[in-house]
Tab-separated table of C-alpha atoms in Angstrom:
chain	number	residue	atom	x	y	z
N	17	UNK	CA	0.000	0.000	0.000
N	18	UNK	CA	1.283	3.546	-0.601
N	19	UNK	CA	2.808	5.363	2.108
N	20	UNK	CA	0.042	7.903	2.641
N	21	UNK	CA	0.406	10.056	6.088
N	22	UNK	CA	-2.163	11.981	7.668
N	23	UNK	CA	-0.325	15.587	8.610
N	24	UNK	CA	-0.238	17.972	11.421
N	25	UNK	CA	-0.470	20.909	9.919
N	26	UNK	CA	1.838	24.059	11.468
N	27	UNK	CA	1.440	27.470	11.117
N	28	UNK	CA	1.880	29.136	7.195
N	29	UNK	CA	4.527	31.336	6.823
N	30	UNK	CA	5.225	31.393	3.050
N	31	UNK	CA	4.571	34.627	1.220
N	32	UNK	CA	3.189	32.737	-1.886
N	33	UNK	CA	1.046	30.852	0.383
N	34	UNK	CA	-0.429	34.033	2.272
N	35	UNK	CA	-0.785	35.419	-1.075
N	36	UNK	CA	-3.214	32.757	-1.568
N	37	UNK	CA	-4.775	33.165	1.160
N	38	UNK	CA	-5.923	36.234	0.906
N	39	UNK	CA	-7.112	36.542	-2.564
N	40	UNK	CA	-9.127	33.152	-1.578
N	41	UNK	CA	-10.761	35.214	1.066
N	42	UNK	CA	-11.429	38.147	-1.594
N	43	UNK	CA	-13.508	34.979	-2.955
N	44	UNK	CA	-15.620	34.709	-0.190
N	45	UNK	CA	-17.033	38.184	-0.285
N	46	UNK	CA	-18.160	38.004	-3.886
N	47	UNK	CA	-20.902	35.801	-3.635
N	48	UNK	CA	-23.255	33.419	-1.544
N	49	UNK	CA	-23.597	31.194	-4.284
N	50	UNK	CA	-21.643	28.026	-3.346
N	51	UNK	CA	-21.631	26.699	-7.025
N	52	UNK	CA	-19.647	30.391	-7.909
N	53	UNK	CA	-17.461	30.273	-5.051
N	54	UNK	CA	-15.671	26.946	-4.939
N	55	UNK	CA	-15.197	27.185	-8.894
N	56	UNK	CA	-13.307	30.607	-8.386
N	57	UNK	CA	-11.603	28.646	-5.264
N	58	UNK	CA	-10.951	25.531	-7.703
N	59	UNK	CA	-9.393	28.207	-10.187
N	60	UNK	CA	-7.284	30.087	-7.878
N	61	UNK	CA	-6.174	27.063	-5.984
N	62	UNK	CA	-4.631	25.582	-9.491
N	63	UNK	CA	-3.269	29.108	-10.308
N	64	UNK	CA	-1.218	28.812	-6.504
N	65	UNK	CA	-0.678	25.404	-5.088
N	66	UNK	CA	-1.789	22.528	-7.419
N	67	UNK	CA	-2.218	21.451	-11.329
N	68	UNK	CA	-4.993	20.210	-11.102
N	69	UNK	CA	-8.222	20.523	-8.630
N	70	UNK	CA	-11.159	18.355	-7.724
N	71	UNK	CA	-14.071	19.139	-5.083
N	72	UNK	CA	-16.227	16.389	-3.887
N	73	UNK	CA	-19.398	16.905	-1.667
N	74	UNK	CA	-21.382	14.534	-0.006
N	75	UNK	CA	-25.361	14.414	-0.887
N	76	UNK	CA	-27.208	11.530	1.128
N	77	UNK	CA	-23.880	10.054	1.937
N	78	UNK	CA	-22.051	9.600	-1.142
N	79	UNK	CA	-19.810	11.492	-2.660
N	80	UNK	CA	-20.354	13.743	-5.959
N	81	UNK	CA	-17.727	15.486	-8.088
N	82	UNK	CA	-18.718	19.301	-7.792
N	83	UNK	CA	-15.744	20.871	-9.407
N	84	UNK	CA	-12.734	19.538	-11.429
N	85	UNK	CA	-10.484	22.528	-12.137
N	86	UNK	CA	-6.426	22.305	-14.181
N	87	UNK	CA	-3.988	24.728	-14.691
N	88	UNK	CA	-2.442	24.256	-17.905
N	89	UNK	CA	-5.284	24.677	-21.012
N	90	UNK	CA	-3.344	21.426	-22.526
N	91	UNK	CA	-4.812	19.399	-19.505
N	92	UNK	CA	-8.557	20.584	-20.322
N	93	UNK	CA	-8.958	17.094	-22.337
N	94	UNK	CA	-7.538	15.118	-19.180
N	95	UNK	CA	-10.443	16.985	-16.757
N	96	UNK	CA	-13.243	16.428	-19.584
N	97	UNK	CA	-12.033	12.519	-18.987
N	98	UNK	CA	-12.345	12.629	-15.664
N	99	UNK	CA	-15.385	14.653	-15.698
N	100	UNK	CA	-16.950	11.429	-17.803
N	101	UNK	CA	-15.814	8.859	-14.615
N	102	UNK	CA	-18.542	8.185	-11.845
N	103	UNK	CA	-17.189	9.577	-8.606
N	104	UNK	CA	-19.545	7.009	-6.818
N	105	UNK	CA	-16.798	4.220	-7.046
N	106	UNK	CA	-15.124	1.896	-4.779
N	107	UNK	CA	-13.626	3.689	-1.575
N	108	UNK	CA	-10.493	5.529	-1.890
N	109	UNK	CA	-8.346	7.925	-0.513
N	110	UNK	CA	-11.090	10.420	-0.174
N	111	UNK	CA	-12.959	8.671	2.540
N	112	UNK	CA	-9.928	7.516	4.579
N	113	UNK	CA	-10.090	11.580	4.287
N	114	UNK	CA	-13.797	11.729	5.280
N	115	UNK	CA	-13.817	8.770	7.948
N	116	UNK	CA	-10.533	10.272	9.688
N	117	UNK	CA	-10.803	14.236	9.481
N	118	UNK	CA	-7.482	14.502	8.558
N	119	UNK	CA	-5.822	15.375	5.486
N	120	UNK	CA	-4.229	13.041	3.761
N	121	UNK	CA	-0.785	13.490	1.565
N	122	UNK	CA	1.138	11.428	-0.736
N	123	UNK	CA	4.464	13.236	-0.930
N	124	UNK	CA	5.771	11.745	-3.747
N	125	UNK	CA	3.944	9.842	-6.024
N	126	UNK	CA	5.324	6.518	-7.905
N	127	UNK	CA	4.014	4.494	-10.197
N	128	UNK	CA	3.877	1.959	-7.764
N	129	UNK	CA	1.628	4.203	-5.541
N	130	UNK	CA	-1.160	4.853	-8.576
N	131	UNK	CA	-1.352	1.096	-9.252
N	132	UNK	CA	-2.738	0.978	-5.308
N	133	UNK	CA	-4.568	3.900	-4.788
N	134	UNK	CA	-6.805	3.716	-8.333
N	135	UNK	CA	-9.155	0.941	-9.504
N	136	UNK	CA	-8.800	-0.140	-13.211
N	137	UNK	CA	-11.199	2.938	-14.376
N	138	UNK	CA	-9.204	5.612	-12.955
N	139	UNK	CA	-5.521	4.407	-13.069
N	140	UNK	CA	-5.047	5.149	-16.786
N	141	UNK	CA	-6.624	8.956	-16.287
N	142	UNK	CA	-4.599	9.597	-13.530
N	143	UNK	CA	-1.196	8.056	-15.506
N	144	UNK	CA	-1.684	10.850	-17.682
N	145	UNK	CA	-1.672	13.413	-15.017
N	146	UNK	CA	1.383	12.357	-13.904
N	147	UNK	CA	0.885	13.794	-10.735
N	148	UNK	CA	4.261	14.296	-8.399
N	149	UNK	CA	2.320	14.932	-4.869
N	150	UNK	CA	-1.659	14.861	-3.982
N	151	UNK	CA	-3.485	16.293	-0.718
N	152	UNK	CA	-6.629	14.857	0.297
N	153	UNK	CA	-8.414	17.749	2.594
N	154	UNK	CA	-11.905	17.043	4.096
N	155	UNK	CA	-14.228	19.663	4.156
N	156	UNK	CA	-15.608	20.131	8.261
N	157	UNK	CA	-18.196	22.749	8.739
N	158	UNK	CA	-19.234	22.806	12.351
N	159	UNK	CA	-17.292	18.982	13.018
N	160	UNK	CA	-19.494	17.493	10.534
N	161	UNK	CA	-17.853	16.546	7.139
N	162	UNK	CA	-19.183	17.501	4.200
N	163	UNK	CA	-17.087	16.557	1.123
N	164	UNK	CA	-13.291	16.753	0.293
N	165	UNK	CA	-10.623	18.663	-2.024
N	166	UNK	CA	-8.540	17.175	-3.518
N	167	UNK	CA	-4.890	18.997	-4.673
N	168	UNK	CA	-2.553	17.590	-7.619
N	169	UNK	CA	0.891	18.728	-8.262
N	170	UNK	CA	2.907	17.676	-11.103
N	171	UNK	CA	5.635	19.977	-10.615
N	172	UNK	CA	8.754	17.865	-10.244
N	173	UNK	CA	9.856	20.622	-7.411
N	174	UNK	CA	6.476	20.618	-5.686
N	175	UNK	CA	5.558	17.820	-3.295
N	176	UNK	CA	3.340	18.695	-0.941
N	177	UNK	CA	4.649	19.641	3.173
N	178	UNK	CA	3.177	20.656	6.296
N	179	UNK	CA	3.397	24.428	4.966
N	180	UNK	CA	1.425	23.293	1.769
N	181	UNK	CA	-1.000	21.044	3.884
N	182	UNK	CA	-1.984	24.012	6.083
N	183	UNK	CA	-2.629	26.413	2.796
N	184	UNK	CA	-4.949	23.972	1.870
N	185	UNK	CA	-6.573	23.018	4.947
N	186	UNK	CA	-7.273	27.152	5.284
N	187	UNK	CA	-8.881	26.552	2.083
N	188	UNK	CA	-10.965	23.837	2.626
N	189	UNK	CA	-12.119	25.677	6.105
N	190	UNK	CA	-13.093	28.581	4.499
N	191	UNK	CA	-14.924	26.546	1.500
N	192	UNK	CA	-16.605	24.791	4.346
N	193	UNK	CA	-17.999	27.861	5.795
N	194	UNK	CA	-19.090	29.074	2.563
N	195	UNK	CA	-21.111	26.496	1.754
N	196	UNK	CA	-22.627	26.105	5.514
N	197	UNK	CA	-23.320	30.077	5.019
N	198	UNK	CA	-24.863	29.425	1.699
N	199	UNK	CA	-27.401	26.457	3.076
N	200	UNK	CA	-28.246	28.955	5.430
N	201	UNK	CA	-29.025	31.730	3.197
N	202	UNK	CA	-31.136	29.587	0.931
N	203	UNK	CA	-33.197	28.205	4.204
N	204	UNK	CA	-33.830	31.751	4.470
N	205	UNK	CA	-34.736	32.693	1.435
N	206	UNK	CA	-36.767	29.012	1.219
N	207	UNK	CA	-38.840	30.880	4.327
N	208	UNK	CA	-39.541	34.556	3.026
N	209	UNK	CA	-40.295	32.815	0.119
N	210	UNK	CA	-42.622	30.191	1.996
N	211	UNK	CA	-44.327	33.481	3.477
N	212	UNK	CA	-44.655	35.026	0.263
N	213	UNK	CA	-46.571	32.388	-1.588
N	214	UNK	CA	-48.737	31.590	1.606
N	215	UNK	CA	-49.901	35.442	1.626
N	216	UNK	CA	-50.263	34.802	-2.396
N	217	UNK	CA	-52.240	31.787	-1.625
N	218	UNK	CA	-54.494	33.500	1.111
N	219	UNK	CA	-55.047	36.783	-0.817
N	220	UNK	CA	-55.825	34.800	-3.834
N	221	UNK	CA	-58.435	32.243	-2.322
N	222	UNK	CA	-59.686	35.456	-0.319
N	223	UNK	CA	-60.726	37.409	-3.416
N	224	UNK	CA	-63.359	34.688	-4.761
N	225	UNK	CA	-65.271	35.078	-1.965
N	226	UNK	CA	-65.370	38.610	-1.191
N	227	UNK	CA	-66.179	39.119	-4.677
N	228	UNK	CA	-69.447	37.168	-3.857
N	229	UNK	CA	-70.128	39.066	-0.324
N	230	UNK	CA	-69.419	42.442	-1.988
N	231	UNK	CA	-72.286	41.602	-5.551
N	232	UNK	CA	-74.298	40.345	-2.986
N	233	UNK	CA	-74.738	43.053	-0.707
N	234	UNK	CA	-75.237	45.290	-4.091
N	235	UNK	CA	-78.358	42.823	-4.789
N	236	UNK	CA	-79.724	43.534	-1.017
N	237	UNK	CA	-79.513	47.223	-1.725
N	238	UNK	CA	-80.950	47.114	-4.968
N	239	UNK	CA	-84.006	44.564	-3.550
N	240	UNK	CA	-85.312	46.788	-1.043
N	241	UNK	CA	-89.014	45.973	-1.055
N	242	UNK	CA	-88.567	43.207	-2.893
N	243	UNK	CA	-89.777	40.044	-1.174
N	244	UNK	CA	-88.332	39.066	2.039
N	245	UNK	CA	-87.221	35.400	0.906
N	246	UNK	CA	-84.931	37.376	-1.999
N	247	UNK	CA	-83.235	39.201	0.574
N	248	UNK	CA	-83.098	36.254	3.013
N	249	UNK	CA	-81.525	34.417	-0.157
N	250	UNK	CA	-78.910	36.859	-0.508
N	251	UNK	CA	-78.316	37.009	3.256
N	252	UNK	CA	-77.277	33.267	2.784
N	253	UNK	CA	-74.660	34.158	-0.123
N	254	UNK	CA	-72.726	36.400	2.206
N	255	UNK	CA	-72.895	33.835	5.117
N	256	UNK	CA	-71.609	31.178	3.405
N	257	UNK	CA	-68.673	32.850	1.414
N	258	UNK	CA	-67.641	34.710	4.832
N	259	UNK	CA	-67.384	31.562	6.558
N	260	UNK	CA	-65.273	30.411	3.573
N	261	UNK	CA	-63.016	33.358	3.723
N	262	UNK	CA	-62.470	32.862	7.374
N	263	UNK	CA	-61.810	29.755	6.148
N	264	UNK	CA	-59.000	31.212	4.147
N	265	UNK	CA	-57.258	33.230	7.158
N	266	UNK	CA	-57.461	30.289	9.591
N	267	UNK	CA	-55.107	28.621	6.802
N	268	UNK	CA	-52.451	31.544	7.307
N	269	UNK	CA	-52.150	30.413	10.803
N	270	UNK	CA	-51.428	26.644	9.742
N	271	UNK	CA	-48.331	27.848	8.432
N	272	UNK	CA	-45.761	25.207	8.939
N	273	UNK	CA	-48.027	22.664	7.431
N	274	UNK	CA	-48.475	24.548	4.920
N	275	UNK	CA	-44.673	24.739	4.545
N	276	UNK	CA	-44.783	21.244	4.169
N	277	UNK	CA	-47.381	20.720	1.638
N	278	UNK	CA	-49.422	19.251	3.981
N	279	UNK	CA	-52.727	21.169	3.591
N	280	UNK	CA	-55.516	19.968	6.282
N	281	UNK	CA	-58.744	18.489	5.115
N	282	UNK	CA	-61.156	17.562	7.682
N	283	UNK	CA	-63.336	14.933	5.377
N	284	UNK	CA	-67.090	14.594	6.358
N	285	UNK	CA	-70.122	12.256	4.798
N	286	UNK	CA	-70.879	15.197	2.278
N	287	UNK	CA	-74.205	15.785	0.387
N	288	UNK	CA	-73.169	16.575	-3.658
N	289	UNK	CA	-76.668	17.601	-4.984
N	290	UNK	CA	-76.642	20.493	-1.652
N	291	UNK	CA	-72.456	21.550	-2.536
N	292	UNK	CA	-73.755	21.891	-5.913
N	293	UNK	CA	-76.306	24.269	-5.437
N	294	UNK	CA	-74.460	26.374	-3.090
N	295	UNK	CA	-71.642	26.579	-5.678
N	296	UNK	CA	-73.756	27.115	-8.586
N	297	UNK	CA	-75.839	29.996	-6.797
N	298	UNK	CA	-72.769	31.801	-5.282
N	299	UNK	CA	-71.037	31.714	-9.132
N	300	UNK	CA	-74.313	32.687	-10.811
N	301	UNK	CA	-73.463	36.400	-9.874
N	302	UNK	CA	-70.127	36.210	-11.377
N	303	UNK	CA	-70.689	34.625	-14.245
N	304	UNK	CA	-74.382	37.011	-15.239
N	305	UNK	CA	-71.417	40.406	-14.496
N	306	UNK	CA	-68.609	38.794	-16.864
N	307	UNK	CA	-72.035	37.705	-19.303
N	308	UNK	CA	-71.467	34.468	-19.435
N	309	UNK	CA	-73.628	31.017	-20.059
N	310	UNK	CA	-73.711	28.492	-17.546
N	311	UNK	CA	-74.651	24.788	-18.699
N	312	UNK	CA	-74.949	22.190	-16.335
N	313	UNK	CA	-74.305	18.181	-17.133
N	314	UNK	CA	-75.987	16.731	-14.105
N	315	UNK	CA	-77.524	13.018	-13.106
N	316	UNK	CA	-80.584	13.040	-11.395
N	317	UNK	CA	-78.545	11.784	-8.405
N	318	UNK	CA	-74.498	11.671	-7.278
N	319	UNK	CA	-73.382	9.257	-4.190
N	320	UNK	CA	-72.304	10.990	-0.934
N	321	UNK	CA	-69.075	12.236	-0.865
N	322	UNK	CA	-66.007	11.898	1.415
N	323	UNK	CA	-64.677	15.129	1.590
N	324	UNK	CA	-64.110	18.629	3.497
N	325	UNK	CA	-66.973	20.546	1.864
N	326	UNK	CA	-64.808	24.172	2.312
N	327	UNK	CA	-61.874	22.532	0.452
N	328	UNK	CA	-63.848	21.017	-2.200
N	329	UNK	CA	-65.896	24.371	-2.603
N	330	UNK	CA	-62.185	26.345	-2.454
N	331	UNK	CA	-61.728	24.000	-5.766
N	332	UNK	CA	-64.285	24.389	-7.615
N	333	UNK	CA	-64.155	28.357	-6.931
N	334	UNK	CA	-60.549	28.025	-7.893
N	335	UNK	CA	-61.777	26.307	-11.262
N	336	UNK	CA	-64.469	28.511	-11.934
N	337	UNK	CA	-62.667	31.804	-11.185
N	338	UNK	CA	-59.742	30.431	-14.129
N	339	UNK	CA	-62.671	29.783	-16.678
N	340	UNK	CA	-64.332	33.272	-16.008
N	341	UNK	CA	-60.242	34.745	-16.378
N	342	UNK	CA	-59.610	32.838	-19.564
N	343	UNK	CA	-64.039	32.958	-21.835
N	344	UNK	CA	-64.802	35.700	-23.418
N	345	UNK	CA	-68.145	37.973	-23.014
N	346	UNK	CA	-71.066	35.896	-24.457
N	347	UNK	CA	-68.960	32.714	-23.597
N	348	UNK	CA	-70.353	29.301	-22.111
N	349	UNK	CA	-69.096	27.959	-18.601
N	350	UNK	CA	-70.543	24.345	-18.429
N	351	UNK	CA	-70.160	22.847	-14.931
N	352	UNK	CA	-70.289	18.501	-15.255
N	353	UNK	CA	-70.228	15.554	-12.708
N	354	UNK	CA	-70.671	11.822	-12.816
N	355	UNK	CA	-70.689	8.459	-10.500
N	356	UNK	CA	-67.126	7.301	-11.857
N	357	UNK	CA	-67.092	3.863	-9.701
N	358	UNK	CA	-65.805	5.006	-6.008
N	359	UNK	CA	-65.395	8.498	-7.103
N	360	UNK	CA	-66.969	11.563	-8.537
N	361	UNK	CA	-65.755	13.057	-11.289
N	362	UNK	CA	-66.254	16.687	-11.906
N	363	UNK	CA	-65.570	18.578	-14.721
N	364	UNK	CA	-65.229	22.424	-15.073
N	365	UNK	CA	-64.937	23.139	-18.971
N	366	UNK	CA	-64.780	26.655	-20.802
N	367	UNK	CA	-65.046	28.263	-24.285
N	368	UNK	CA	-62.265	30.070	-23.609
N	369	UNK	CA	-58.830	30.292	-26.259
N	370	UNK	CA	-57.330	26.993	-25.051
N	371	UNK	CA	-53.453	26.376	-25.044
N	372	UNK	CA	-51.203	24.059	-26.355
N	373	UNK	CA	-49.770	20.537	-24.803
N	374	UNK	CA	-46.310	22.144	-23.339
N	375	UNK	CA	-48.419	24.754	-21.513
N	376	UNK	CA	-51.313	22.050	-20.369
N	377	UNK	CA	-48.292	20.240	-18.659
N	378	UNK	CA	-47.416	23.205	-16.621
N	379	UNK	CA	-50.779	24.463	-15.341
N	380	UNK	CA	-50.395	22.908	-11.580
N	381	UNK	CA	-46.728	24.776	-11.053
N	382	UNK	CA	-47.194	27.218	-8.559
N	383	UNK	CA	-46.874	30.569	-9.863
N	384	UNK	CA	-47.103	29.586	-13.452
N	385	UNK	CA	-49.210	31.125	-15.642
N	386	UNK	CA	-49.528	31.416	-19.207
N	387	UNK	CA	-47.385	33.664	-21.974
N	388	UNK	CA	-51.211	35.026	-23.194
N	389	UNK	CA	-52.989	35.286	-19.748
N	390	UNK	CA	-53.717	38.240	-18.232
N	391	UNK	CA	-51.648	38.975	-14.966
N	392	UNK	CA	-54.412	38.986	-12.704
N	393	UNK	CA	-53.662	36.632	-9.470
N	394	UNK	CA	-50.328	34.842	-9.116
N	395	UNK	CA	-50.538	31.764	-10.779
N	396	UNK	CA	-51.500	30.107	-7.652
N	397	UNK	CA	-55.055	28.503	-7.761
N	398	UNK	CA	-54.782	25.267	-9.982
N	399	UNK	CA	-51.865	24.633	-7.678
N	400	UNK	CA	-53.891	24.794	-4.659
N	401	UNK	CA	-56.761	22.910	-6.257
N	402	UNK	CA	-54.236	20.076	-6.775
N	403	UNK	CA	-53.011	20.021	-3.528
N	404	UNK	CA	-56.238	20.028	-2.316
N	405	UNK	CA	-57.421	17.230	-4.680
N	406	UNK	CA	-54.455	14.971	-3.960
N	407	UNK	CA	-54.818	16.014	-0.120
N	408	UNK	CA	-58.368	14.228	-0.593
N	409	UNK	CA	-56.754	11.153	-2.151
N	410	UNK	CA	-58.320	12.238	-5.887
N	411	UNK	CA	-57.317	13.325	-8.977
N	412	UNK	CA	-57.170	16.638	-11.283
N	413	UNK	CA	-56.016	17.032	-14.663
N	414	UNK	CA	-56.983	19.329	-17.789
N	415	UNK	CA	-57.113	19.007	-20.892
N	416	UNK	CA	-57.072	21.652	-23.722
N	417	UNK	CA	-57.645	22.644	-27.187
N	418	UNK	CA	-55.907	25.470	-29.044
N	419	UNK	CA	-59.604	27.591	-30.036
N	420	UNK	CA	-61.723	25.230	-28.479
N	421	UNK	CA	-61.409	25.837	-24.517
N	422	UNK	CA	-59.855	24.242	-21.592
N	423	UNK	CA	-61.929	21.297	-19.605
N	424	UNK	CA	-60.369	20.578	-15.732
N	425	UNK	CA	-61.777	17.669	-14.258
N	426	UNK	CA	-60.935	16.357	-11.113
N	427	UNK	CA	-62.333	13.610	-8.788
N	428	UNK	CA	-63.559	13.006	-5.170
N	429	UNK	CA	-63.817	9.635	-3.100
N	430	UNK	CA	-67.527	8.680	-2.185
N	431	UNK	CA	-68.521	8.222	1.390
N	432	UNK	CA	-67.508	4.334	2.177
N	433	UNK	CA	-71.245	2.887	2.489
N	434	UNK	CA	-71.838	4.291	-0.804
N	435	UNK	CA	-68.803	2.438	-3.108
N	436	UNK	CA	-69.330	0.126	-4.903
């Protein structure tokens, strides 16, 4: 086996080295971005102390090339080589490196050394290195290893000593940091931006039903000795879409699950023929202001569903506010549903411009939203109609027609005495 010793580094005193030093640590205040920083560290590294570069990180426990990096341009056909090799091979050097802490050096490289520290796919690519001296440094953010760097020299006057060891362990500190300072930053920015999209979520769900409480109120104030029952009708409309806006805020509060994707449905033995009726007399409003048609595709008679009745109505709003976005005035909105063996399938379809396939495939990304749509909303309810749908244990998918519409359908589980 190759004589390979684990060093002690001592203290740095090298002008070269210090050099180095502190134009890596110019490198560290030009970015967060850990894939930016450890290439310009791989780059300045081979311009300093080695020929050639690699940096290794661990994802899930195995290691992954991250950066390969060489000095002379006549090598670039030696890195694109190595570039092509799995890093994911049998242990080596590295994770002596990893298990250990410690940095590990081969002073001077032989022959004889390469033929026991490579396997059969990497001994040829690293013959035509011809490397002189290689450093193994582990990468330790807060005692916890994280990857590895790897130095090559080929310089017949430069094998690698304690001086050069403790260069490169500086390095590899700092590059540790770096990339413990840029996990942090992005579980940051992961949170503002998990706070963003659930006020996007809440002010989008919000505006359905206001919309409905504010035309509503207009109808009580323009039925003023009209018959009691229209009022008492109307009355009804506001009750039930300010109980599903509260609805809306008490989901702010939820906010790690939300985080999580883990939306709460509290699933009840649910009436179809009543939700339907409700739904269709709360959008009537919208759809007789935007002039619209609405055509309903009903049986005489739909099995009980299994559902949260405010999350299934958030859907269907959800659908029905995208078709009154997307049809023209004088447009038809036809509203469909079906036994479908232990499910309900509904179906939302609209006369509206359609798309094409790529954008059909993209409709349930949050904060998507189509090249020709209007910028109203974020791009957020189909997204929260699927997670709502799949939270149920259904379905929802759309299909589309360039000039002939969109059609959403989605399905619901029927209560258990009621499947088939």
């Amino acid at each position: 086996m190759a004589a390979i010793a684990a060093f002690e580094s001592t203290p740095c005193t090298d002008l070269a080295h210090q050099t180095f030093l502190a134009r890596i640590g110019e490198i560290f205040a030009l970015s967060l971005d850990p894939q930016e920083t450890l290439t310009r560290i791989a780059d300045a590294a081979v311009e300093w102390i080695a020929d050639f570069v690699e940096i290794d990180l661990l994802e899930d426990g195995t290691l992954r090339r991250f950066k390969l990096a060489h000095a002379d341009p006549a090598d670039a056909e030696i890195t694109r080589d190595l570039e092509d090799l799995p890093r994911d091979r049998k242990p080596d050097v590295a994770h002596v490196a990893l298990a250990t802490k410690q940095t590990q050096v081969l002073e001077v490289v032989t022959e004889a050394n390469l033929l026991d520290i490579t396997d059969d796919e990497l001994r040829p690519r690293a013959m035509a290195m011809r490397p002189k001296s290689i450093m193994w440094v582990p990468l330790i953010a807060h005692d916890e290893v994280i990857g590895v760097m790897v130095f090559v020299s080929r310089r017949p006057g430069r094998h690698y000593d304690a001086s050069h060891v403790k260069a490169a362990e500086e390095v590899a500190r700092r590059a540790a940091v770096a990339l413990d300072n840029a996990r942090l930053y992005k579980v940051a920015s992961d949170a503002v931006e998990a706070r963003d999209e659930i006020l996007g979520v809440v002010a989008h769900d919000l505006r359905n039903p206001l919309a409905t409480i504010q035309m509503a109120a207009e109808m009580v104030l323009e039925q003023r000795g009209e018959p009691a029952v229209c009022v008492e009708n109307a009355m009804q409309i506001i009750l039930r879409s300010s109980d599903r806006a509260n609805r809306l805020i008490e989901d702010l509060l939820e906010l790690r699950r939300v985080q999580l994707g883990q939306l709460s449905v509290r699933p009840e033995i649910v009436e179809p023929e009543r939700l339907i009726r409700e739904l269709l007399t709360s959008q009537s409003l919208l759809l007789a202001t935007a002039r619209l048609e609405l055509r309903c595709e009903l049986p005489a008679s739909l099995p009980a569903l299994w559902a949260d009745r405010d999350r299934v109505t958030q859907v269907f709003e959800n659908l029905f506010a995208n078709a009154l976005k997307f049809t023209p005035g004088g447009g038809t909105i036809t509203f469909g549903a079906r036994a479908d063996g232990d499910e309900v399938l509904f179906r939302v379809s609209d006369t509206g411009p359609g798309m094409p396939q790529e954008e059909v495939a993209r409709l349930f990304e949050r904060f998507w939203q189509s090249h020709d749509a209007d910028r109203r909303g974020l791009g957020l309810g189909l997204a929260i109609a699927k997670q709502v749908v799949e939270a149920h244990g259904g379905r929802i998918w759309a299909d589309s027609q360039l000039g002939r519409g969109t059609t959403f359908s989605f399905t619901v589980p029927v209560a258990r005495g009621n499947r088939r």
